[in-house]
Rosetta silent file (secondary structure, phi, psi, omega in degrees, C-alpha in Angstrom):
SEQUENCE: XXXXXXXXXXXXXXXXXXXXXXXXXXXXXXXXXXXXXXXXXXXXXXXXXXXXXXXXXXXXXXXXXXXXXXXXXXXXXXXXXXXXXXXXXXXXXXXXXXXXXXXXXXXXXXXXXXXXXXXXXXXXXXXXXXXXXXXXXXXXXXXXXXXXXXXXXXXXXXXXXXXXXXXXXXXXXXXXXXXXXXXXXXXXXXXXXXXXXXXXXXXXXXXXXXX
SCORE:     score description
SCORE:     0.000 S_00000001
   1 L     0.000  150.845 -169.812    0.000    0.000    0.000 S_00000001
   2 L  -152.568  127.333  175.664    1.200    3.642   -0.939 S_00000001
   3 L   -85.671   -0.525  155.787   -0.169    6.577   -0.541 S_00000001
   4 L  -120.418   28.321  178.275    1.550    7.748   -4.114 S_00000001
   5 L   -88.803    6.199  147.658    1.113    4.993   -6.107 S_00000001
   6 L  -115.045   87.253 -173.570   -1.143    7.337   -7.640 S_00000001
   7 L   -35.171  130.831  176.160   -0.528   11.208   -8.753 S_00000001
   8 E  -145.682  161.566  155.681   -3.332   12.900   -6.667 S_00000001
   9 L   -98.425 -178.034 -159.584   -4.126   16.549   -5.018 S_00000001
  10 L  -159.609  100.539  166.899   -4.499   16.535   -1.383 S_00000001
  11 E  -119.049  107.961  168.867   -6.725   19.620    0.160 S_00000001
  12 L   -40.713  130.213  160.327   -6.133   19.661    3.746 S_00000001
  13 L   -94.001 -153.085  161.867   -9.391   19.637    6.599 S_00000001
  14 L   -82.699  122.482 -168.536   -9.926   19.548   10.059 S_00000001
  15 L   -40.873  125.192  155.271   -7.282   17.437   11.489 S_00000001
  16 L    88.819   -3.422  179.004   -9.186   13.848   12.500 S_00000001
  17 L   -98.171 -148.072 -170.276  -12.400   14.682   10.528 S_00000001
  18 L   -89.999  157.100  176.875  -13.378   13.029    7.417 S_00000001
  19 E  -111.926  102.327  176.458  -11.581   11.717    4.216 S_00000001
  20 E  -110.923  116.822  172.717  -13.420   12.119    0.970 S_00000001
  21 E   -82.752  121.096 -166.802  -12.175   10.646   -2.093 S_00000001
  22 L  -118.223  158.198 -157.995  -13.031   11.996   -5.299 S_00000001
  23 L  -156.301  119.243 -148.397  -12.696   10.450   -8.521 S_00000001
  24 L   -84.362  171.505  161.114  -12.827   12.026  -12.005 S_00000001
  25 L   -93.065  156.799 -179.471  -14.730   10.593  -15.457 S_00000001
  26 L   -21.675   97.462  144.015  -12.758    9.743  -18.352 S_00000001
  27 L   140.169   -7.936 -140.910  -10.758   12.791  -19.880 S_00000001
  28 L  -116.107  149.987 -171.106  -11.097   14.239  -16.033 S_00000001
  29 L  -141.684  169.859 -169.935   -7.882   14.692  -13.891 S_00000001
  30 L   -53.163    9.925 -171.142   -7.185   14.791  -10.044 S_00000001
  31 L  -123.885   19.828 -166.528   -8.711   18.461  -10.331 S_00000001
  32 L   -89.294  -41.416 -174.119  -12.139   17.913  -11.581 S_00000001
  33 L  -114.543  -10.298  175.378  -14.084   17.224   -8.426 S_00000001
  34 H   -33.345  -97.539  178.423  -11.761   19.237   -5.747 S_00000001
  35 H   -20.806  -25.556  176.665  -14.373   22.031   -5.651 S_00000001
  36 H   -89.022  -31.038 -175.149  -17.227   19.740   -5.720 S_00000001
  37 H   -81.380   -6.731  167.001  -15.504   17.892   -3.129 S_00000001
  38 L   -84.043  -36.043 -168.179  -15.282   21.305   -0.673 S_00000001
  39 L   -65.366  -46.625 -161.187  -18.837   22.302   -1.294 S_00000001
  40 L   -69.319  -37.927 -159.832  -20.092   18.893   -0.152 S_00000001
  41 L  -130.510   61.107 -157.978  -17.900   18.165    2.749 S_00000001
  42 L   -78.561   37.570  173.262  -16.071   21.441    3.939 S_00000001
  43 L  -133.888    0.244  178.434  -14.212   20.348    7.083 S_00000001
  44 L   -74.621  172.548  168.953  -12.957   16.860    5.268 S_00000001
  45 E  -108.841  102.387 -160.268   -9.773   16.235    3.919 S_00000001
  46 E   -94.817  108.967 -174.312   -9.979   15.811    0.414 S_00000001
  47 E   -96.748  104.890  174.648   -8.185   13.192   -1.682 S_00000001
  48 L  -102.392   88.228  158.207   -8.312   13.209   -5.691 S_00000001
  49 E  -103.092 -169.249 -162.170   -6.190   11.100   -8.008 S_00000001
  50 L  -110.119   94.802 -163.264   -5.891   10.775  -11.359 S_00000001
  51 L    -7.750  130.561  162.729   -6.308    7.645  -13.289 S_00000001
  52 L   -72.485   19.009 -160.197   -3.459    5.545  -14.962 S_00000001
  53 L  -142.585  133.750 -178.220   -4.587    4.205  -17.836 S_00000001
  54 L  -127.109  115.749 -140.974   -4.793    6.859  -21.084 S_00000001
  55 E  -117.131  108.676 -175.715   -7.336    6.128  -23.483 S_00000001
  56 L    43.807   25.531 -176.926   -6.362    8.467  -26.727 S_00000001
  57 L   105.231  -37.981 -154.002   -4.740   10.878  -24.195 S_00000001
  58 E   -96.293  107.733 -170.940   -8.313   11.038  -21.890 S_00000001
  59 L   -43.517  174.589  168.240   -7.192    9.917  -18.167 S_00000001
  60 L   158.682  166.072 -151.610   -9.366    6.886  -16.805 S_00000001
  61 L  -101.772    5.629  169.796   -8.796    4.557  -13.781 S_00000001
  62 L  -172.094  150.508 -175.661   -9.008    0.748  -16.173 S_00000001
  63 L   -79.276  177.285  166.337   -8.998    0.268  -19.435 S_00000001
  64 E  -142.845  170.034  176.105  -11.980   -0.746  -21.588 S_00000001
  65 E  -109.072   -7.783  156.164  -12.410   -1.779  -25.348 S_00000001
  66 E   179.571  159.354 -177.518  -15.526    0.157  -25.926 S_00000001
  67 L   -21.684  110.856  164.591  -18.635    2.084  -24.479 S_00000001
  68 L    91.055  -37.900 -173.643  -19.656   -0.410  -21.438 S_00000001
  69 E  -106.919  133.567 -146.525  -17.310   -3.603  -22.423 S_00000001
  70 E  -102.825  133.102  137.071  -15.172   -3.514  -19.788 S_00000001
  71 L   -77.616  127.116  151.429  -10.944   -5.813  -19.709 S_00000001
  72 L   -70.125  -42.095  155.821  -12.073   -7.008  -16.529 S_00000001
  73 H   -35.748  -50.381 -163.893   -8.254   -8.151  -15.804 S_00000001
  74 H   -75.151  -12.463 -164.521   -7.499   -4.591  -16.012 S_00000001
  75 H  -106.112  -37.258  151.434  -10.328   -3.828  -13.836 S_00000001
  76 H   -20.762  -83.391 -178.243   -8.908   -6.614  -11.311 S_00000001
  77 H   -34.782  -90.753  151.472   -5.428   -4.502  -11.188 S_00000001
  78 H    10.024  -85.305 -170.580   -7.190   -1.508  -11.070 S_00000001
  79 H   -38.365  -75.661 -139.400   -9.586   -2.223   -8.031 S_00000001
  80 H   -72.237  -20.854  172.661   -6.592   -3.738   -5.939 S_00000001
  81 H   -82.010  -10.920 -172.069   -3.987   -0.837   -6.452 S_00000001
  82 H   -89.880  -13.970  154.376   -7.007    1.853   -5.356 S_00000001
  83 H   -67.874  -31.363  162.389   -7.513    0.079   -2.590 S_00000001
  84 H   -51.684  -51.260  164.123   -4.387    0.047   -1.459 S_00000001
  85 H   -56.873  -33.041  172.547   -4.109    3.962   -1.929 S_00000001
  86 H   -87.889   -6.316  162.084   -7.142    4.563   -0.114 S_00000001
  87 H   -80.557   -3.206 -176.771   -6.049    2.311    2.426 S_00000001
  88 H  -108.506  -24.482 -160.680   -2.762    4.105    3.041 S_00000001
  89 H  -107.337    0.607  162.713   -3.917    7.432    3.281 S_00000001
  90 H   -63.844  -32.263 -179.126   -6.848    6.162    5.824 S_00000001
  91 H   -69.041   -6.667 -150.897   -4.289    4.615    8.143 S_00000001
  92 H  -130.081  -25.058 -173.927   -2.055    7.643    8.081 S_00000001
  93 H   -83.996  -38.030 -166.898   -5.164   10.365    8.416 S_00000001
  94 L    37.060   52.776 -165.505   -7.177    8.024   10.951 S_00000001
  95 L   -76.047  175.230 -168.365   -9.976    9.884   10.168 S_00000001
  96 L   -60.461  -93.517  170.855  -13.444   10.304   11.413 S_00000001
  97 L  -137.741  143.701 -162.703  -15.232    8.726    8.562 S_00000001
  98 E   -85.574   95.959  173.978  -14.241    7.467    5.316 S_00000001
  99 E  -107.624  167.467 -162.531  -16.635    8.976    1.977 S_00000001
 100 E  -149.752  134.096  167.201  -16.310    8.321   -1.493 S_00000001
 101 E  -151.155  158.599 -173.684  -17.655   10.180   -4.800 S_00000001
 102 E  -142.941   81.977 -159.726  -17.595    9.395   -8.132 S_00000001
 103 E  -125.806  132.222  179.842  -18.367   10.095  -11.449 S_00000001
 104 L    58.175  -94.940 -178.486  -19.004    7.998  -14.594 S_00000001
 105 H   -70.598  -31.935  160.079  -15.680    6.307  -14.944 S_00000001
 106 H   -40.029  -51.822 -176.243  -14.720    7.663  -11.358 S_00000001
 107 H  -103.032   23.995  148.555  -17.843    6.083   -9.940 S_00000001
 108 H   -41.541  -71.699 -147.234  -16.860    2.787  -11.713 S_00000001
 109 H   -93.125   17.542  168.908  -14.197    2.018  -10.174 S_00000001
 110 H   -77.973  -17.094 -167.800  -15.270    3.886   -6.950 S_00000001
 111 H  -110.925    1.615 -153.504  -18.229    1.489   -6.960 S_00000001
 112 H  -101.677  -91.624  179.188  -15.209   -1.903   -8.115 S_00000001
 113 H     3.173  -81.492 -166.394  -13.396   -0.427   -4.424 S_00000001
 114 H   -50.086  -40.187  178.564  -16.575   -0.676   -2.730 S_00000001
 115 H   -83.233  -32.106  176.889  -17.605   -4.625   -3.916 S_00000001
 116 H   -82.733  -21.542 -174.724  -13.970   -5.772   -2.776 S_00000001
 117 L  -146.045   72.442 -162.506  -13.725   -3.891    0.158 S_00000001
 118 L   -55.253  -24.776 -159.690  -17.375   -3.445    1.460 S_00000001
 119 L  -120.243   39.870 -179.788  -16.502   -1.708    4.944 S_00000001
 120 L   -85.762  -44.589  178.190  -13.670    0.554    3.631 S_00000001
 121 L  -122.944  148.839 -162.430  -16.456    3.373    3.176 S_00000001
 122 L   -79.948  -61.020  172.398  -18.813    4.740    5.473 S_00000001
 123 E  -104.633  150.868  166.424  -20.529    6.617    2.593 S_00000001
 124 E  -155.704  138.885  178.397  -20.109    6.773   -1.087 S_00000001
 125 E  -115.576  100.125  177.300  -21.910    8.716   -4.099 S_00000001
 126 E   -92.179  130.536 -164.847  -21.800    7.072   -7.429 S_00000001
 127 E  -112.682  119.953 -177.477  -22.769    9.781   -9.856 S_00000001
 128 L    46.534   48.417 -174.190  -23.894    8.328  -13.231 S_00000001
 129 L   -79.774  168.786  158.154  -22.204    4.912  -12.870 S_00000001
 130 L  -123.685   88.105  170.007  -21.865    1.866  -15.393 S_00000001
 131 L  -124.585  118.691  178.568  -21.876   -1.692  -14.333 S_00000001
 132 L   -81.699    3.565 -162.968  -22.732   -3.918  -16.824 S_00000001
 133 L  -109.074  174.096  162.254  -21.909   -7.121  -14.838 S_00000001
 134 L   -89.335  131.442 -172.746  -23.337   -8.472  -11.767 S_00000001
 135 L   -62.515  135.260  143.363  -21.062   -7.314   -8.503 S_00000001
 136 L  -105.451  132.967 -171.553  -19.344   -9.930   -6.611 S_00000001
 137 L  -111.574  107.612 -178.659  -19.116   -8.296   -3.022 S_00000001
 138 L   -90.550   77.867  166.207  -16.568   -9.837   -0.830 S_00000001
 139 L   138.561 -108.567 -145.660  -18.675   -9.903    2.530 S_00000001
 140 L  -136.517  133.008  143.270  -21.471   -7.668    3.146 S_00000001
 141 L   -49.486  -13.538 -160.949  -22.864   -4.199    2.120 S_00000001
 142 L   -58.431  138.438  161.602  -25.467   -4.337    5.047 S_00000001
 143 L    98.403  -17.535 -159.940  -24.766   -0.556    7.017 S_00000001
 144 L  -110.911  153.586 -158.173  -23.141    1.250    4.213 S_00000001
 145 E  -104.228  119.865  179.514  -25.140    4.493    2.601 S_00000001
 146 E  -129.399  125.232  144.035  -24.614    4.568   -1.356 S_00000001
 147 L  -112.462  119.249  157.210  -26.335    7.256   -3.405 S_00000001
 148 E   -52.605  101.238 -174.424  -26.902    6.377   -6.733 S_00000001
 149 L   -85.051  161.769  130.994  -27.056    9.408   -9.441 S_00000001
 150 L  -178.562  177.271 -138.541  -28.589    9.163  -13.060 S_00000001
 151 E  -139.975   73.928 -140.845  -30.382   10.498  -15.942 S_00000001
 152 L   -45.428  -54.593 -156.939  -33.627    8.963  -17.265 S_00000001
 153 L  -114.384   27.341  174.853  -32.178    9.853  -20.948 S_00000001
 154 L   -82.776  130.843 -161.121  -28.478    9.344  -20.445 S_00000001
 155 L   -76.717   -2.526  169.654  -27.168    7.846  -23.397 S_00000001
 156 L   -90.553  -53.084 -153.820  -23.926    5.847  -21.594 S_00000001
 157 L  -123.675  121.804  162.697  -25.679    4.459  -18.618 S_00000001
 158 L   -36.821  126.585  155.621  -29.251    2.812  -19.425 S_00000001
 159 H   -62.023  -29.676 -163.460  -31.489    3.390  -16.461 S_00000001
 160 H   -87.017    0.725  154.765  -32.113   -0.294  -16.665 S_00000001
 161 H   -92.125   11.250  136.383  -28.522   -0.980  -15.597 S_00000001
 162 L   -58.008  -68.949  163.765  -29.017    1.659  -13.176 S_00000001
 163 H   -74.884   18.874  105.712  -31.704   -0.083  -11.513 S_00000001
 164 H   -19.148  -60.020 -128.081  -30.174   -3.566  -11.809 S_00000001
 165 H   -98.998  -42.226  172.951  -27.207   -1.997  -10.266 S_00000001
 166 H   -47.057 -107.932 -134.113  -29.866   -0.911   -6.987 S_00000001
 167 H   -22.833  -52.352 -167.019  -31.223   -3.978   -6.999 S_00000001
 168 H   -63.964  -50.292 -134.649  -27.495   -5.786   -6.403 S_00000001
 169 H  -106.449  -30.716  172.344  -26.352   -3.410   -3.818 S_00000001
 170 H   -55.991  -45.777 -171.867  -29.852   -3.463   -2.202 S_00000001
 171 H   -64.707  -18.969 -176.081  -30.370   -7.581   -2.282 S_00000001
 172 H   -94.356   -2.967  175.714  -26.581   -7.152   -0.372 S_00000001
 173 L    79.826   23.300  161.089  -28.003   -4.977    2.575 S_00000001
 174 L   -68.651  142.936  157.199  -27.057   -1.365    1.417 S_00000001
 175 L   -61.482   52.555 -169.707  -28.705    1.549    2.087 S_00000001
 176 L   -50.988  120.794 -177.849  -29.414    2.694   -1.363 S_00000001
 177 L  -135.644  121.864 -167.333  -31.037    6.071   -2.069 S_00000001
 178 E  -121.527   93.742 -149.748  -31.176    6.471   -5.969 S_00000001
 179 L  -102.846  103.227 -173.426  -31.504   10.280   -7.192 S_00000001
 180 L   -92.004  138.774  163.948  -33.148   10.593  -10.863 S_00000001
 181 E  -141.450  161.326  179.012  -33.470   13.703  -12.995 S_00000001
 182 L   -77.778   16.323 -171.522  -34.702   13.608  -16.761 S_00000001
 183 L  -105.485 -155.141  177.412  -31.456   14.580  -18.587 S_00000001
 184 L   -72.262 -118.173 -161.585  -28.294   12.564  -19.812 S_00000001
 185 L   -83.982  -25.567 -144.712  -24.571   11.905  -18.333 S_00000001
 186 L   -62.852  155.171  163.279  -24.830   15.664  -17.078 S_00000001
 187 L  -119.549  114.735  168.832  -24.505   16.445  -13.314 S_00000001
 188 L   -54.593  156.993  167.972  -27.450   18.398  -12.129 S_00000001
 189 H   -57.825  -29.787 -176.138  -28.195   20.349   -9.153 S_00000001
 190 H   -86.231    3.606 -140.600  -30.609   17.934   -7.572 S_00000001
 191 H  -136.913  -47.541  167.926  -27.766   15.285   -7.688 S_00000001
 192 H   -72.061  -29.864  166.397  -25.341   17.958   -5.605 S_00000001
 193 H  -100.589   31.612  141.577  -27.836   18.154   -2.997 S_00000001
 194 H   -76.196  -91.415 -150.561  -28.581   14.450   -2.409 S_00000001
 195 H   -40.732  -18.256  160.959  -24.692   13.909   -2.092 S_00000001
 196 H   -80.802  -29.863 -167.878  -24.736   16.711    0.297 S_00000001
 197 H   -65.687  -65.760 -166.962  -27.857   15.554    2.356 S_00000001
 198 H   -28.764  -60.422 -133.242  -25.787   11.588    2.176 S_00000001
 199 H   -94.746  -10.521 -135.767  -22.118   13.310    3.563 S_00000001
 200 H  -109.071  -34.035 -178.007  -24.130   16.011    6.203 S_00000001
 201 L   -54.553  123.553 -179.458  -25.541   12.434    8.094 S_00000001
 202 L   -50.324  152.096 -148.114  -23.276   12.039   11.569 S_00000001
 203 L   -98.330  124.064  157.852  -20.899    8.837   10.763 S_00000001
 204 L   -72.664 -149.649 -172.750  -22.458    5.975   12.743 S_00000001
 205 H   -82.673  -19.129  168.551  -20.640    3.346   14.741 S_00000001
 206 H   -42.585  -31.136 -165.336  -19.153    1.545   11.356 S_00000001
 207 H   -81.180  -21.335 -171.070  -16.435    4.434   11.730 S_00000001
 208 H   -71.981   13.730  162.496  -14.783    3.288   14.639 S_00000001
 209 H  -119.267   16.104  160.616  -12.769    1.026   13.123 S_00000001
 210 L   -80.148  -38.396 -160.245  -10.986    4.318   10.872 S_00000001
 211 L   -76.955    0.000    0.000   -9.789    5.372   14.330 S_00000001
């Protein structure tokens, strides 16, 4: 585990308060959600890096071979070095509570993190994700609060692999809140205030093992 094995920014909080990880979409760099990530959570400590894998030049955190098809090896790789990095810089922050956001490739592999390492985040907001597969979840989701973003006419991720993608994290015992508006990939205003109502809930007892 390393707490550089990815270029990231780093915007200092309040010492011992929360660690929110932000995570850009394709073409998106470690500076893309910093600002989004202050609005939501302004006493956290904010971590953003910046994928490793460059798709015509356009940043992204695993490769794919087209819109949706997935190398799942690569996604494998992927998963297991971001956990490590978010595991290094929780152990060295010992923070409050651990949150997670994400968008479109960002909450890929923010939502990949999350099925391998179910009690790594107290909260997490995947904003417009795509998983076309069914999740295997190594334990249990039961306790952890996922918000769900999306776009009744967004033209990457189908609503019906949105709500598939409920269904899995629900049937696994998350706490799933799923926040619709009628456009495409875009992220809306009604979308910034779920993910703020999600981070503004006090951290239950799940946190006490960041400490």
């Amino acid at each position: 585990m390393s707490k550089d094995s990815y270029i990231h920014k780093v915007l200092p909080g309040s010492p011992g308060g929360p660690l929110l990880f932000v995570f850009h979409g394709t073409g998106g760099d470690e500076a893309q959600l910093l600002s989004l990530g202050r609005d939501l959570a302004p006493q956290a400590t904010i971590v953003a890096p910046r994928g490793d894998v460059s798709e015509q030049g356009a940043a992204r955190f695993f490769r794919r071979t087209g819109e949706g098809v997935y190398d799942r090896g690569d996604i494998t790789r992927a998963t297991d070095k971001m956990a490590g990095f978010v595991k290094a810089h929780v152990e060295t922050a010992r923070p409050s509570s651990v949150l997670g956001l994400g968008y479109s490739n960002g909450a890929n592999i923010l939502a990949s993190v999350l099925f391998a390492e179910p009690s790594l985040f107290d909260a997490t907001v995947l904003m417009h994700p795509l998983i076309p597969f069914e999740p295997e979840v190594k334990g249990s989701l039961g306790g952890s609060r996922i918000l769900v973003t999306a776009g009744r006419r967004d033209p990457i991720c189908p609503p019906d692999l949105t709500a598939r993608l409920e269904a899995y994290l629900r049937a696994d015992g998350a706490d799933v809140t799923v926040e619709w508006h009628d456009g495409g990939h875009e992220v809306r205003p009604t979308e910034i205030e779920a993910a703020r109502r999600l981070f503004a809930v006090a951290p239950d007892e799940r946190t006490a093992s960041h400490v």
